[in-house]
mmCIF file with all atom_site columns, C-alpha atoms in Angstrom:
data_model
loop_
_atom_site.group_PDB
_atom_site.id
_atom_site.type_symbol
_atom_site.label_atom_id
_atom_site.label_alt_id
_atom_site.label_comp_id
_atom_site.label_asym_id
_atom_site.label_entity_id
_atom_site.label_seq_id
_atom_site.pdbx_PDB_ins_code
_atom_site.Cartn_x
_atom_site.Cartn_y
_atom_site.Cartn_z
_atom_site.occupancy
_atom_site.B_iso_or_equiv
_atom_site.pdbx_formal_charge
_atom_site.auth_seq_id
_atom_site.auth_comp_id
_atom_site.auth_asym_id
_atom_site.auth_atom_id
_atom_site.pdbx_PDB_model_num
ATOM 1   C CA . MET A 1 1   ? -27.262 -19.169 7.630  1.00 79.00 ? 1   MET A CA 1
ATOM 2   C CA . GLU A 1 2   ? -30.247 -18.658 9.913  1.00 85.00 ? 2   GLU A CA 1
ATOM 3   C CA . SER A 1 3   ? -29.973 -22.136 11.444 1.00 88.00 ? 3   SER A CA 1
ATOM 4   C CA . ARG A 1 4   ? -26.218 -21.694 11.889 1.00 91.00 ? 4   ARG A CA 1
ATOM 5   C CA . HIS A 1 5   ? -26.781 -18.323 13.557 1.00 92.00 ? 5   HIS A CA 1
ATOM 6   C CA . ARG A 1 6   ? -29.274 -19.849 16.002 1.00 93.00 ? 6   ARG A CA 1
ATOM 7   C CA . ARG A 1 7   ? -26.888 -22.701 16.843 1.00 95.00 ? 7   ARG A CA 1
ATOM 8   C CA . VAL A 1 8   ? -24.000 -20.309 17.465 1.00 95.00 ? 8   VAL A CA 1
ATOM 9   C CA . GLN A 1 9   ? -26.070 -17.985 19.622 1.00 96.00 ? 9   GLN A CA 1
ATOM 10  C CA . ARG A 1 10  ? -27.348 -20.893 21.725 1.00 96.00 ? 10  ARG A CA 1
ATOM 11  C CA . LEU A 1 11  ? -23.746 -21.819 22.532 1.00 97.00 ? 11  LEU A CA 1
ATOM 12  C CA . VAL A 1 12  ? -22.863 -18.186 23.260 1.00 97.00 ? 12  VAL A CA 1
ATOM 13  C CA . ALA A 1 13  ? -25.866 -17.987 25.613 1.00 97.00 ? 13  ALA A CA 1
ATOM 14  C CA . VAL A 1 14  ? -24.665 -21.118 27.436 1.00 97.00 ? 14  VAL A CA 1
ATOM 15  C CA . ILE A 1 15  ? -21.241 -19.500 27.934 1.00 97.00 ? 15  ILE A CA 1
ATOM 16  C CA . TYR A 1 16  ? -22.436 -16.081 29.097 1.00 98.00 ? 16  TYR A CA 1
ATOM 17  C CA . LEU A 1 17  ? -25.661 -17.050 30.898 1.00 97.00 ? 17  LEU A CA 1
ATOM 18  C CA . GLY A 1 18  ? -25.823 -20.838 31.255 1.00 97.00 ? 18  GLY A CA 1
ATOM 19  C CA . ILE A 1 19  ? -22.626 -21.231 33.288 1.00 97.00 ? 19  ILE A CA 1
ATOM 20  C CA . PRO A 1 20  ? -23.653 -18.561 35.870 1.00 97.00 ? 20  PRO A CA 1
ATOM 21  C CA . VAL A 1 21  ? -27.193 -19.981 36.128 1.00 97.00 ? 21  VAL A CA 1
ATOM 22  C CA . LEU A 1 22  ? -25.887 -23.519 36.684 1.00 97.00 ? 22  LEU A CA 1
ATOM 23  C CA . LEU A 1 23  ? -23.450 -22.228 39.295 1.00 97.00 ? 23  LEU A CA 1
ATOM 24  C CA . LEU A 1 24  ? -26.245 -20.267 41.001 1.00 97.00 ? 24  LEU A CA 1
ATOM 25  C CA . VAL A 1 25  ? -28.372 -23.418 41.264 1.00 97.00 ? 25  VAL A CA 1
ATOM 26  C CA . LEU A 1 26  ? -25.491 -25.453 42.707 1.00 96.00 ? 26  LEU A CA 1
ATOM 27  C CA . VAL A 1 27  ? -24.548 -22.716 45.207 1.00 95.00 ? 27  VAL A CA 1
ATOM 28  C CA . ALA A 1 28  ? -28.198 -22.371 46.282 1.00 95.00 ? 28  ALA A CA 1
ATOM 29  C CA . LEU A 1 29  ? -28.456 -26.124 46.846 1.00 95.00 ? 29  LEU A CA 1
ATOM 30  C CA . ILE A 1 30  ? -25.299 -26.085 48.965 1.00 94.00 ? 30  ILE A CA 1
ATOM 31  C CA . ALA A 1 31  ? -26.404 -22.967 50.883 1.00 93.00 ? 31  ALA A CA 1
ATOM 32  C CA . SER A 1 32  ? -29.763 -24.560 51.705 1.00 92.00 ? 32  SER A CA 1
ATOM 33  C CA . THR A 1 33  ? -27.922 -27.112 53.890 1.00 89.00 ? 33  THR A CA 1
ATOM 34  C CA . GLY A 1 34  ? -26.268 -24.426 56.016 1.00 84.00 ? 34  GLY A CA 1
ATOM 35  C CA . SER A 1 35  ? -27.161 -21.283 57.940 1.00 86.00 ? 35  SER A CA 1
ATOM 36  C CA . ALA A 1 36  ? -28.805 -18.158 56.550 1.00 85.00 ? 36  ALA A CA 1
ATOM 37  C CA . LEU A 1 37  ? -25.386 -16.534 56.162 1.00 88.00 ? 37  LEU A CA 1
ATOM 38  C CA . ALA A 1 38  ? -24.417 -19.165 53.617 1.00 88.00 ? 38  ALA A CA 1
ATOM 39  C CA . TRP A 1 39  ? -26.824 -17.616 51.127 1.00 92.00 ? 39  TRP A CA 1
ATOM 40  C CA . ILE A 1 40  ? -24.379 -14.721 50.767 1.00 92.00 ? 40  ILE A CA 1
ATOM 41  C CA . GLY A 1 41  ? -22.443 -17.061 48.483 1.00 92.00 ? 41  GLY A CA 1
ATOM 42  C CA . CYS A 1 42  ? -25.127 -16.557 45.837 1.00 94.00 ? 42  CYS A CA 1
ATOM 43  C CA . VAL A 1 43  ? -23.710 -13.064 45.282 1.00 95.00 ? 43  VAL A CA 1
ATOM 44  C CA . VAL A 1 44  ? -20.854 -14.467 43.159 1.00 95.00 ? 44  VAL A CA 1
ATOM 45  C CA . PRO A 1 45  ? -22.957 -16.346 40.571 1.00 96.00 ? 45  PRO A CA 1
ATOM 46  C CA . LEU A 1 46  ? -25.480 -13.495 40.520 1.00 97.00 ? 46  LEU A CA 1
ATOM 47  C CA . ALA A 1 47  ? -22.662 -11.049 39.744 1.00 97.00 ? 47  ALA A CA 1
ATOM 48  C CA . MET A 1 48  ? -21.447 -13.411 37.009 1.00 97.00 ? 48  MET A CA 1
ATOM 49  C CA . LEU A 1 49  ? -24.972 -13.603 35.595 1.00 97.00 ? 49  LEU A CA 1
ATOM 50  C CA . VAL A 1 50  ? -25.347 -9.806  35.460 1.00 97.00 ? 50  VAL A CA 1
ATOM 51  C CA . THR A 1 51  ? -21.874 -9.469  33.924 1.00 97.00 ? 51  THR A CA 1
ATOM 52  C CA . GLY A 1 52  ? -22.659 -12.199 31.402 1.00 97.00 ? 52  GLY A CA 1
ATOM 53  C CA . PHE A 1 53  ? -25.938 -10.530 30.455 1.00 97.00 ? 53  PHE A CA 1
ATOM 54  C CA . VAL A 1 54  ? -24.197 -7.215  29.776 1.00 97.00 ? 54  VAL A CA 1
ATOM 55  C CA . LEU A 1 55  ? -21.210 -8.729  27.965 1.00 97.00 ? 55  LEU A CA 1
ATOM 56  C CA . ARG A 1 56  ? -23.319 -11.033 25.825 1.00 96.00 ? 56  ARG A CA 1
ATOM 57  C CA . ARG A 1 57  ? -25.029 -8.036  24.258 1.00 94.00 ? 57  ARG A CA 1
ATOM 58  C CA . ARG A 1 58  ? -21.605 -6.582  23.412 1.00 94.00 ? 58  ARG A CA 1
ATOM 59  C CA . HIS A 1 59  ? -19.810 -9.776  22.392 1.00 94.00 ? 59  HIS A CA 1
ATOM 60  C CA . ARG A 1 60  ? -22.479 -11.853 20.673 1.00 94.00 ? 60  ARG A CA 1
ATOM 61  C CA . TYR A 1 61  ? -20.975 -11.133 17.236 1.00 93.00 ? 61  TYR A CA 1
ATOM 62  C CA . GLN A 1 62  ? -17.324 -11.008 18.365 1.00 92.00 ? 62  GLN A CA 1
ATOM 63  C CA . PRO A 1 63  ? -15.817 -14.525 18.571 1.00 91.00 ? 63  PRO A CA 1
ATOM 64  C CA . ARG A 1 64  ? -12.466 -13.181 19.807 1.00 86.00 ? 64  ARG A CA 1
ATOM 65  C CA . TRP A 1 65  ? -14.035 -12.630 23.268 1.00 92.00 ? 65  TRP A CA 1
ATOM 66  C CA . TRP A 1 66  ? -15.838 -15.962 23.602 1.00 95.00 ? 66  TRP A CA 1
ATOM 67  C CA . LEU A 1 67  ? -12.746 -17.957 24.532 1.00 91.00 ? 67  LEU A CA 1
ATOM 68  C CA . GLY A 1 68  ? -11.634 -15.626 27.328 1.00 93.00 ? 68  GLY A CA 1
ATOM 69  C CA . VAL A 1 69  ? -15.071 -15.281 28.906 1.00 96.00 ? 69  VAL A CA 1
ATOM 70  C CA . ALA A 1 70  ? -15.715 -19.021 28.672 1.00 97.00 ? 70  ALA A CA 1
ATOM 71  C CA . GLY A 1 71  ? -12.398 -19.855 30.332 1.00 96.00 ? 71  GLY A CA 1
ATOM 72  C CA . LEU A 1 72  ? -12.948 -17.253 33.083 1.00 97.00 ? 72  LEU A CA 1
ATOM 73  C CA . PHE A 1 73  ? -16.536 -18.266 33.861 1.00 98.00 ? 73  PHE A CA 1
ATOM 74  C CA . GLY A 1 74  ? -15.699 -21.979 33.691 1.00 97.00 ? 74  GLY A CA 1
ATOM 75  C CA . GLY A 1 75  ? -12.717 -21.570 36.006 1.00 97.00 ? 75  GLY A CA 1
ATOM 76  C CA . LEU A 1 76  ? -14.698 -19.498 38.525 1.00 97.00 ? 76  LEU A CA 1
ATOM 77  C CA . ALA A 1 77  ? -17.491 -22.065 38.495 1.00 97.00 ? 77  ALA A CA 1
ATOM 78  C CA . GLY A 1 78  ? -15.035 -24.913 39.113 1.00 96.00 ? 78  GLY A CA 1
ATOM 79  C CA . LEU A 1 79  ? -13.445 -23.077 42.035 1.00 96.00 ? 79  LEU A CA 1
ATOM 80  C CA . MET A 1 80  ? -16.763 -22.010 43.562 1.00 95.00 ? 80  MET A CA 1
ATOM 81  C CA . VAL A 1 81  ? -18.281 -25.481 43.467 1.00 95.00 ? 81  VAL A CA 1
ATOM 82  C CA . THR A 1 82  ? -15.285 -27.001 45.259 1.00 95.00 ? 82  THR A CA 1
ATOM 83  C CA . LEU A 1 83  ? -14.585 -24.218 47.778 1.00 94.00 ? 83  LEU A CA 1
ATOM 84  C CA . PHE A 1 84  ? -18.071 -22.995 48.709 1.00 94.00 ? 84  PHE A CA 1
ATOM 85  C CA . PRO A 1 85  ? -18.969 -26.160 50.672 1.00 94.00 ? 85  PRO A CA 1
ATOM 86  C CA . LEU A 1 86  ? -16.518 -24.837 53.307 1.00 91.00 ? 86  LEU A CA 1
ATOM 87  C CA . ALA A 1 87  ? -19.226 -22.286 54.192 1.00 89.00 ? 87  ALA A CA 1
ATOM 88  C CA . VAL A 1 88  ? -21.543 -25.092 55.337 1.00 89.00 ? 88  VAL A CA 1
ATOM 89  C CA . GLY A 1 89  ? -18.858 -27.067 57.148 1.00 87.00 ? 89  GLY A CA 1
ATOM 90  C CA . VAL A 1 90  ? -18.024 -29.587 54.424 1.00 90.00 ? 90  VAL A CA 1
ATOM 91  C CA . TRP A 1 91  ? -14.256 -29.665 53.994 1.00 92.00 ? 91  TRP A CA 1
ATOM 92  C CA . TRP A 1 92  ? -13.345 -32.506 51.633 1.00 91.00 ? 92  TRP A CA 1
ATOM 93  C CA . PRO A 1 93  ? -14.407 -30.830 48.301 1.00 91.00 ? 93  PRO A CA 1
ATOM 94  C CA . ALA A 1 94  ? -11.717 -28.181 48.902 1.00 92.00 ? 94  ALA A CA 1
ATOM 95  C CA . ILE A 1 95  ? -9.120  -30.851 48.095 1.00 94.00 ? 95  ILE A CA 1
ATOM 96  C CA . LEU A 1 96  ? -10.489 -30.840 44.547 1.00 93.00 ? 96  LEU A CA 1
ATOM 97  C CA . ALA A 1 97  ? -10.131 -27.068 44.091 1.00 94.00 ? 97  ALA A CA 1
ATOM 98  C CA . LEU A 1 98  ? -7.258  -27.256 41.601 1.00 95.00 ? 98  LEU A CA 1
ATOM 99  C CA . PRO A 1 99  ? -8.807  -30.085 39.530 1.00 95.00 ? 99  PRO A CA 1
ATOM 100 C CA . GLY A 1 100 ? -12.120 -28.225 39.675 1.00 95.00 ? 100 GLY A CA 1
ATOM 101 C CA . LEU A 1 101 ? -10.445 -25.079 38.349 1.00 96.00 ? 101 LEU A CA 1
ATOM 102 C CA . ILE A 1 102 ? -8.807  -27.000 35.501 1.00 97.00 ? 102 ILE A CA 1
ATOM 103 C CA . VAL A 1 103 ? -11.960 -28.915 34.579 1.00 97.00 ? 103 VAL A CA 1
ATOM 104 C CA . GLY A 1 104 ? -13.989 -25.697 34.621 1.00 97.00 ? 104 GLY A CA 1
ATOM 105 C CA . ILE A 1 105 ? -11.540 -23.888 32.346 1.00 97.00 ? 105 ILE A CA 1
ATOM 106 C CA . VAL A 1 106 ? -11.317 -26.821 29.936 1.00 97.00 ? 106 VAL A CA 1
ATOM 107 C CA . ALA A 1 107 ? -15.113 -27.179 29.792 1.00 97.00 ? 107 ALA A CA 1
ATOM 108 C CA . GLY A 1 108 ? -15.538 -23.448 29.172 1.00 96.00 ? 108 GLY A CA 1
ATOM 109 C CA . LEU A 1 109 ? -12.902 -23.420 26.435 1.00 96.00 ? 109 LEU A CA 1
ATOM 110 C CA . ALA A 1 110 ? -14.561 -26.444 24.809 1.00 96.00 ? 110 ALA A CA 1
ATOM 111 C CA . LEU A 1 111 ? -17.852 -24.526 24.650 1.00 96.00 ? 111 LEU A CA 1
ATOM 112 C CA . ALA A 1 112 ? -16.124 -21.529 23.065 1.00 95.00 ? 112 ALA A CA 1
ATOM 113 C CA . ARG A 1 113 ? -14.378 -23.742 20.508 1.00 92.00 ? 113 ARG A CA 1
ATOM 114 C CA . ALA A 1 114 ? -17.698 -25.377 19.694 1.00 95.00 ? 114 ALA A CA 1
ATOM 115 C CA . ALA A 1 115 ? -19.303 -21.970 19.112 1.00 94.00 ? 115 ALA A CA 1
ATOM 116 C CA . ASP A 1 116 ? -16.383 -20.892 16.930 1.00 89.00 ? 116 ASP A CA 1
ATOM 117 C CA . ARG A 1 117 ? -16.554 -24.068 14.847 1.00 89.00 ? 117 ARG A CA 1
ATOM 118 C CA . ALA A 1 118 ? -20.334 -23.826 14.532 1.00 92.00 ? 118 ALA A CA 1
ATOM 119 C CA . LEU A 1 119 ? -19.856 -20.361 13.048 1.00 90.00 ? 119 LEU A CA 1
ATOM 120 C CA . LEU A 1 120 ? -16.920 -20.994 10.728 1.00 83.00 ? 120 LEU A CA 1
ATOM 121 C CA . VAL A 1 121 ? -16.964 -24.691 9.763  1.00 82.00 ? 121 VAL A CA 1
ATOM 122 C CA . PRO A 1 122 ? -17.569 -25.086 6.924  1.00 81.00 ? 122 PRO A CA 1
ATOM 123 C CA . PHE A 1 123 ? -16.833 -21.529 5.847  1.00 79.00 ? 123 PHE A CA 1
ATOM 124 C CA . VAL A 1 124 ? -19.477 -20.204 3.456  1.00 80.00 ? 124 VAL A CA 1
ATOM 125 C CA . PRO A 1 125 ? -19.395 -16.925 1.496  1.00 75.00 ? 125 PRO A CA 1
ATOM 126 C CA . GLU A 1 126 ? -22.691 -15.864 3.106  1.00 82.00 ? 126 GLU A CA 1
ATOM 127 C CA . LEU A 1 127 ? -20.777 -15.190 6.342  1.00 85.00 ? 127 LEU A CA 1
ATOM 128 C CA . ALA A 1 128 ? -19.489 -11.993 4.774  1.00 83.00 ? 128 ALA A CA 1
ATOM 129 C CA . GLY A 1 129 ? -23.043 -10.657 4.844  1.00 84.00 ? 129 GLY A CA 1
ATOM 130 C CA . THR A 1 130 ? -23.518 -11.283 8.586  1.00 88.00 ? 130 THR A CA 1
ATOM 131 C CA . PRO A 1 131 ? -22.661 -8.911  11.478 1.00 89.00 ? 131 PRO A CA 1
ATOM 132 C CA . TYR A 1 132 ? -20.106 -11.378 12.890 1.00 92.00 ? 132 TYR A CA 1
ATOM 133 C CA . GLU A 1 133 ? -16.520 -10.228 13.305 1.00 91.00 ? 133 GLU A CA 1
ATOM 134 C CA . LEU A 1 134 ? -14.509 -12.814 11.373 1.00 90.00 ? 134 LEU A CA 1
ATOM 135 C CA . VAL A 1 135 ? -11.077 -13.819 12.673 1.00 88.00 ? 135 VAL A CA 1
ATOM 136 C CA . PHE A 1 136 ? -8.239  -14.924 10.382 1.00 88.00 ? 136 PHE A CA 1
ATOM 137 C CA . ARG A 1 137 ? -5.093  -16.280 12.075 1.00 86.00 ? 137 ARG A CA 1
ATOM 138 C CA . LEU A 1 138 ? -1.698  -15.402 10.624 1.00 88.00 ? 138 LEU A CA 1
ATOM 139 C CA . ARG A 1 139 ? 0.589   -18.301 9.784  1.00 88.00 ? 139 ARG A CA 1
ATOM 140 C CA . GLY A 1 140 ? 3.997   -18.241 11.460 1.00 85.00 ? 140 GLY A CA 1
ATOM 141 C CA . ILE A 1 141 ? 3.075   -15.381 13.829 1.00 84.00 ? 141 ILE A CA 1
ATOM 142 C CA . PRO A 1 142 ? 1.781   -16.758 17.143 1.00 81.00 ? 142 PRO A CA 1
ATOM 143 C CA . LEU A 1 143 ? -1.324  -14.967 18.491 1.00 82.00 ? 143 LEU A CA 1
ATOM 144 C CA . ALA A 1 144 ? -1.485  -12.486 15.573 1.00 87.00 ? 144 ALA A CA 1
ATOM 145 C CA . ALA A 1 145 ? -4.755  -12.170 13.681 1.00 90.00 ? 145 ALA A CA 1
ATOM 146 C CA . VAL A 1 146 ? -6.813  -10.142 11.241 1.00 92.00 ? 146 VAL A CA 1
ATOM 147 C CA . LEU A 1 147 ? -10.265 -9.161  12.533 1.00 92.00 ? 147 LEU A CA 1
ATOM 148 C CA . VAL A 1 148 ? -12.770 -8.233  9.852  1.00 93.00 ? 148 VAL A CA 1
ATOM 149 C CA . GLY A 1 149 ? -15.727 -6.379  11.335 1.00 90.00 ? 149 GLY A CA 1
ATOM 150 C CA . ALA A 1 150 ? -18.851 -4.968  9.722  1.00 85.00 ? 150 ALA A CA 1
ATOM 151 C CA . ASP A 1 151 ? -17.173 -1.648  8.834  1.00 88.00 ? 151 ASP A CA 1
ATOM 152 C CA . SER A 1 152 ? -13.494 -1.978  9.795  1.00 92.00 ? 152 SER A CA 1
ATOM 153 C CA . VAL A 1 153 ? -10.526 -4.325  9.705  1.00 93.00 ? 153 VAL A CA 1
ATOM 154 C CA . THR A 1 154 ? -8.026  -4.692  12.555 1.00 93.00 ? 154 THR A CA 1
ATOM 155 C CA . ILE A 1 155 ? -4.608  -6.328  12.386 1.00 92.00 ? 155 ILE A CA 1
ATOM 156 C CA . GLN A 1 156 ? -3.151  -7.121  15.775 1.00 91.00 ? 156 GLN A CA 1
ATOM 157 C CA . SER A 1 157 ? -0.104  -8.933  17.102 1.00 88.00 ? 157 SER A CA 1
ATOM 158 C CA . HIS A 1 158 ? -1.739  -9.970  20.392 1.00 83.00 ? 158 HIS A CA 1
ATOM 159 C CA . PRO A 1 159 ? -5.284  -11.109 21.299 1.00 80.00 ? 159 PRO A CA 1
ATOM 160 C CA . ILE A 1 160 ? -5.541  -8.234  23.799 1.00 79.00 ? 160 ILE A CA 1
ATOM 161 C CA . PRO A 1 161 ? -3.238  -5.449  22.561 1.00 82.00 ? 161 PRO A CA 1
ATOM 162 C CA . ARG A 1 162 ? -1.723  -3.459  25.405 1.00 80.00 ? 162 ARG A CA 1
ATOM 163 C CA . SER A 1 163 ? -0.568  -0.490  23.321 1.00 81.00 ? 163 SER A CA 1
ATOM 164 C CA . GLU A 1 164 ? -1.338  1.192   20.020 1.00 82.00 ? 164 GLU A CA 1
ATOM 165 C CA . HIS A 1 165 ? 1.941   -0.206  18.657 1.00 88.00 ? 165 HIS A CA 1
ATOM 166 C CA . GLN A 1 166 ? 0.450   -3.720  18.691 1.00 89.00 ? 166 GLN A CA 1
ATOM 167 C CA . PHE A 1 167 ? -2.531  -3.148  16.414 1.00 91.00 ? 167 PHE A CA 1
ATOM 168 C CA . ARG A 1 168 ? -3.829  -1.072  13.549 1.00 92.00 ? 168 ARG A CA 1
ATOM 169 C CA . THR A 1 169 ? -7.476  -0.491  12.623 1.00 93.00 ? 169 THR A CA 1
ATOM 170 C CA . TYR A 1 170 ? -8.681  0.779   9.267  1.00 94.00 ? 170 TYR A CA 1
ATOM 171 C CA . PRO A 1 171 ? -12.192 1.569   8.055  1.00 94.00 ? 171 PRO A CA 1
ATOM 172 C CA . LEU A 1 172 ? -13.143 -0.682  5.168  1.00 92.00 ? 172 LEU A CA 1
ATOM 173 C CA . THR A 1 173 ? -13.355 2.448   3.039  1.00 90.00 ? 173 THR A CA 1
ATOM 174 C CA . GLY A 1 174 ? -9.643  3.039   3.767  1.00 91.00 ? 174 GLY A CA 1
ATOM 175 C CA . ILE A 1 175 ? -8.565  -0.194  2.035  1.00 93.00 ? 175 ILE A CA 1
ATOM 176 C CA . THR A 1 176 ? -7.159  0.622   -1.386 1.00 91.00 ? 176 THR A CA 1
ATOM 177 C CA . GLY A 1 177 ? -6.049  -2.819  -2.531 1.00 91.00 ? 177 GLY A CA 1
ATOM 178 C CA . THR A 1 178 ? -6.043  -6.550  -1.729 1.00 92.00 ? 178 THR A CA 1
ATOM 179 C CA . TYR A 1 179 ? -3.979  -9.034  -3.703 1.00 90.00 ? 179 TYR A CA 1
ATOM 180 C CA . GLU A 1 180 ? -3.337  -12.730 -3.354 1.00 91.00 ? 180 GLU A CA 1
ATOM 181 C CA . PHE A 1 181 ? 0.361   -13.586 -3.074 1.00 86.00 ? 181 PHE A CA 1
ATOM 182 C CA . SER A 1 182 ? 2.525   -16.643 -2.504 1.00 87.00 ? 182 SER A CA 1
ATOM 183 C CA . LEU A 1 183 ? 5.470   -16.636 -0.083 1.00 85.00 ? 183 LEU A CA 1
ATOM 184 C CA . SER A 1 184 ? 8.544   -18.742 -0.764 1.00 84.00 ? 184 SER A CA 1
ATOM 185 C CA . GLY A 1 185 ? 9.542   -18.789 2.910  1.00 76.00 ? 185 GLY A CA 1
ATOM 186 C CA . ALA A 1 186 ? 12.770  -16.840 2.345  1.00 76.00 ? 186 ALA A CA 1
ATOM 187 C CA . GLU A 1 187 ? 11.250  -13.368 2.759  1.00 75.00 ? 187 GLU A CA 1
ATOM 188 C CA . ARG A 1 188 ? 11.805  -11.075 5.740  1.00 79.00 ? 188 ARG A CA 1
ATOM 189 C CA . LEU A 1 189 ? 8.405   -9.950  6.892  1.00 77.00 ? 189 LEU A CA 1
ATOM 190 C CA . LYS A 1 190 ? 8.035   -6.378  8.122  1.00 81.00 ? 190 LYS A CA 1
ATOM 191 C CA . PHE A 1 191 ? 4.902   -4.932  9.656  1.00 84.00 ? 191 PHE A CA 1
ATOM 192 C CA . PRO A 1 192 ? 3.694   -1.405  10.501 1.00 85.00 ? 192 PRO A CA 1
ATOM 193 C CA . ILE A 1 193 ? 3.068   -2.643  14.049 1.00 86.00 ? 193 ILE A CA 1
ATOM 194 C CA . ALA A 1 194 ? 5.345   -4.345  16.585 1.00 82.00 ? 194 ALA A CA 1
ATOM 195 C CA . VAL A 1 195 ? 5.377   -8.067  15.810 1.00 82.00 ? 195 VAL A CA 1
ATOM 196 C CA . THR A 1 196 ? 7.653   -10.558 17.562 1.00 76.00 ? 196 THR A CA 1
ATOM 197 C CA . HIS A 1 197 ? 8.545   -14.093 16.492 1.00 74.00 ? 197 HIS A CA 1
ATOM 198 C CA . ALA A 1 198 ? 7.386   -13.549 12.909 1.00 74.00 ? 198 ALA A CA 1
ATOM 199 C CA . VAL A 1 199 ? 8.583   -16.492 10.832 1.00 73.00 ? 199 VAL A CA 1
ATOM 200 C CA . ALA A 1 200 ? 8.093   -16.390 7.082  1.00 71.00 ? 200 ALA A CA 1
ATOM 201 C CA . SER A 1 201 ? 6.715   -19.721 5.907  1.00 78.00 ? 201 SER A CA 1
ATOM 202 C CA . GLU A 1 202 ? 5.988   -20.957 2.439  1.00 84.00 ? 202 GLU A CA 1
ATOM 203 C CA . GLY A 1 203 ? 2.382   -20.634 1.400  1.00 89.00 ? 203 GLY A CA 1
ATOM 204 C CA . PRO A 1 204 ? -0.412  -18.228 0.479  1.00 91.00 ? 204 PRO A CA 1
ATOM 205 C CA . ALA A 1 205 ? -0.572  -14.658 1.732  1.00 91.00 ? 205 ALA A CA 1
ATOM 206 C CA . VAL A 1 206 ? -2.529  -11.457 1.217  1.00 92.00 ? 206 VAL A CA 1
ATOM 207 C CA . ILE A 1 207 ? -1.041  -8.108  0.291  1.00 92.00 ? 207 ILE A CA 1
ATOM 208 C CA . LEU A 1 208 ? -3.295  -5.506  1.886  1.00 92.00 ? 208 LEU A CA 1
ATOM 209 C CA . GLN A 1 209 ? -2.944  -1.782  1.224  1.00 93.00 ? 209 GLN A CA 1
ATOM 210 C CA . ALA A 1 210 ? -4.709  0.683   3.499  1.00 91.00 ? 210 ALA A CA 1
ATOM 211 C CA . ASN A 1 211 ? -4.174  4.355   4.318  1.00 88.00 ? 211 ASN A CA 1
ATOM 212 C CA . GLY A 1 212 ? -0.776  4.332   2.641  1.00 87.00 ? 212 GLY A CA 1
ATOM 213 C CA . GLU A 1 213 ? 0.498   1.281   4.549  1.00 89.00 ? 213 GLU A CA 1
ATOM 214 C CA . ASP A 1 214 ? 1.386   -2.062  2.978  1.00 90.00 ? 214 ASP A CA 1
ATOM 215 C CA . TRP A 1 215 ? 0.915   -5.419  4.707  1.00 90.00 ? 215 TRP A CA 1
ATOM 216 C CA . VAL A 1 216 ? 2.006   -8.908  3.752  1.00 89.00 ? 216 VAL A CA 1
ATOM 217 C CA . LEU A 1 217 ? -0.298  -11.197 5.728  1.00 90.00 ? 217 LEU A CA 1
ATOM 218 C CA . PRO A 1 218 ? 0.543   -14.925 5.615  1.00 91.00 ? 218 PRO A CA 1
ATOM 219 C CA . THR A 1 219 ? -2.720  -16.825 5.937  1.00 89.00 ? 219 THR A CA 1
ATOM 220 C CA . ASN A 1 220 ? -3.915  -20.151 4.608  1.00 87.00 ? 220 ASN A CA 1
ATOM 221 C CA . GLN A 1 221 ? -7.308  -18.521 4.004  1.00 85.00 ? 221 GLN A CA 1
ATOM 222 C CA . SER A 1 222 ? -5.975  -15.823 1.680  1.00 87.00 ? 222 SER A CA 1
ATOM 223 C CA . SER A 1 223 ? -8.685  -16.109 -0.984 1.00 87.00 ? 223 SER A CA 1
ATOM 224 C CA . THR A 1 224 ? -11.426 -16.220 1.666  1.00 86.00 ? 224 THR A CA 1
ATOM 225 C CA . LEU A 1 225 ? -10.035 -13.128 3.418  1.00 90.00 ? 225 LEU A CA 1
ATOM 226 C CA . ILE A 1 226 ? -9.999  -11.219 0.139  1.00 90.00 ? 226 ILE A CA 1
ATOM 227 C CA . ASP A 1 227 ? -13.551 -12.340 -0.686 1.00 88.00 ? 227 ASP A CA 1
ATOM 228 C CA . VAL A 1 228 ? -14.837 -11.248 2.734  1.00 89.00 ? 228 VAL A CA 1
ATOM 229 C CA . LEU A 1 229 ? -13.109 -7.859  2.532  1.00 90.00 ? 229 LEU A CA 1
ATOM 230 C CA . THR A 1 230 ? -14.427 -7.317  -1.001 1.00 88.00 ? 230 THR A CA 1
ATOM 231 C CA . GLU A 1 231 ? -17.990 -8.278  -0.038 1.00 86.00 ? 231 GLU A CA 1
ATOM 232 C CA . ARG A 1 232 ? -18.078 -6.048  3.046  1.00 88.00 ? 232 ARG A CA 1
ATOM 233 C CA . ARG A 1 233 ? -16.485 -3.123  1.252  1.00 85.00 ? 233 ARG A CA 1
ATOM 234 C CA . GLU A 1 234 ? -19.157 -3.310  -1.435 1.00 80.00 ? 234 GLU A CA 1
ATOM 235 C CA . ASN A 1 235 ? -21.949 -3.435  1.099  1.00 73.00 ? 235 ASN A CA 1
#
């Protein structure tokens, strides 16, 4: 697990710190060909670097944030590299602003996916003993997920819930039961939170009981989810 942890954290560092540093170098090179005022452009990558430094300390064990930050930083870098040359009188890169934005976002997302895969593939039971927040997607419910943290579990219908009706968080001590179940695909799924476009599909699921509420969570990783919850509850 130690080597996997180091590999994951290297990728996270590239997302949160590497992208801003690379952008800062490129902006500085461009600014050096112009007037002294052009150096003001370094404020943007410096702000990204400070933001990345702060957020990395908060998000380093929370994979749900890696994708968004990587896409944002990659997109900003793509835009800045193509538009900043205008400050030194070079106009033609501005034509590539939209492709630069797209390439930056795609590259950032690829880094986040690589970090996520480095953490979870192949899944090993030892992950339950790490501080990482583990994400389990729900089958048939777009964007919904179960987030298992070090001392709590969150079930949410949206990656960034906008109201308390879209998520529920329980302390691990509040979980009273977890059972493996199999759905036939004919059931009507009901949830204690607002969930749209829930489609019952045949396959494994987890019945989770917590604080008097019952959940039927369709996930292809049902046994793994139960094992992780059991391990973290015991620890």
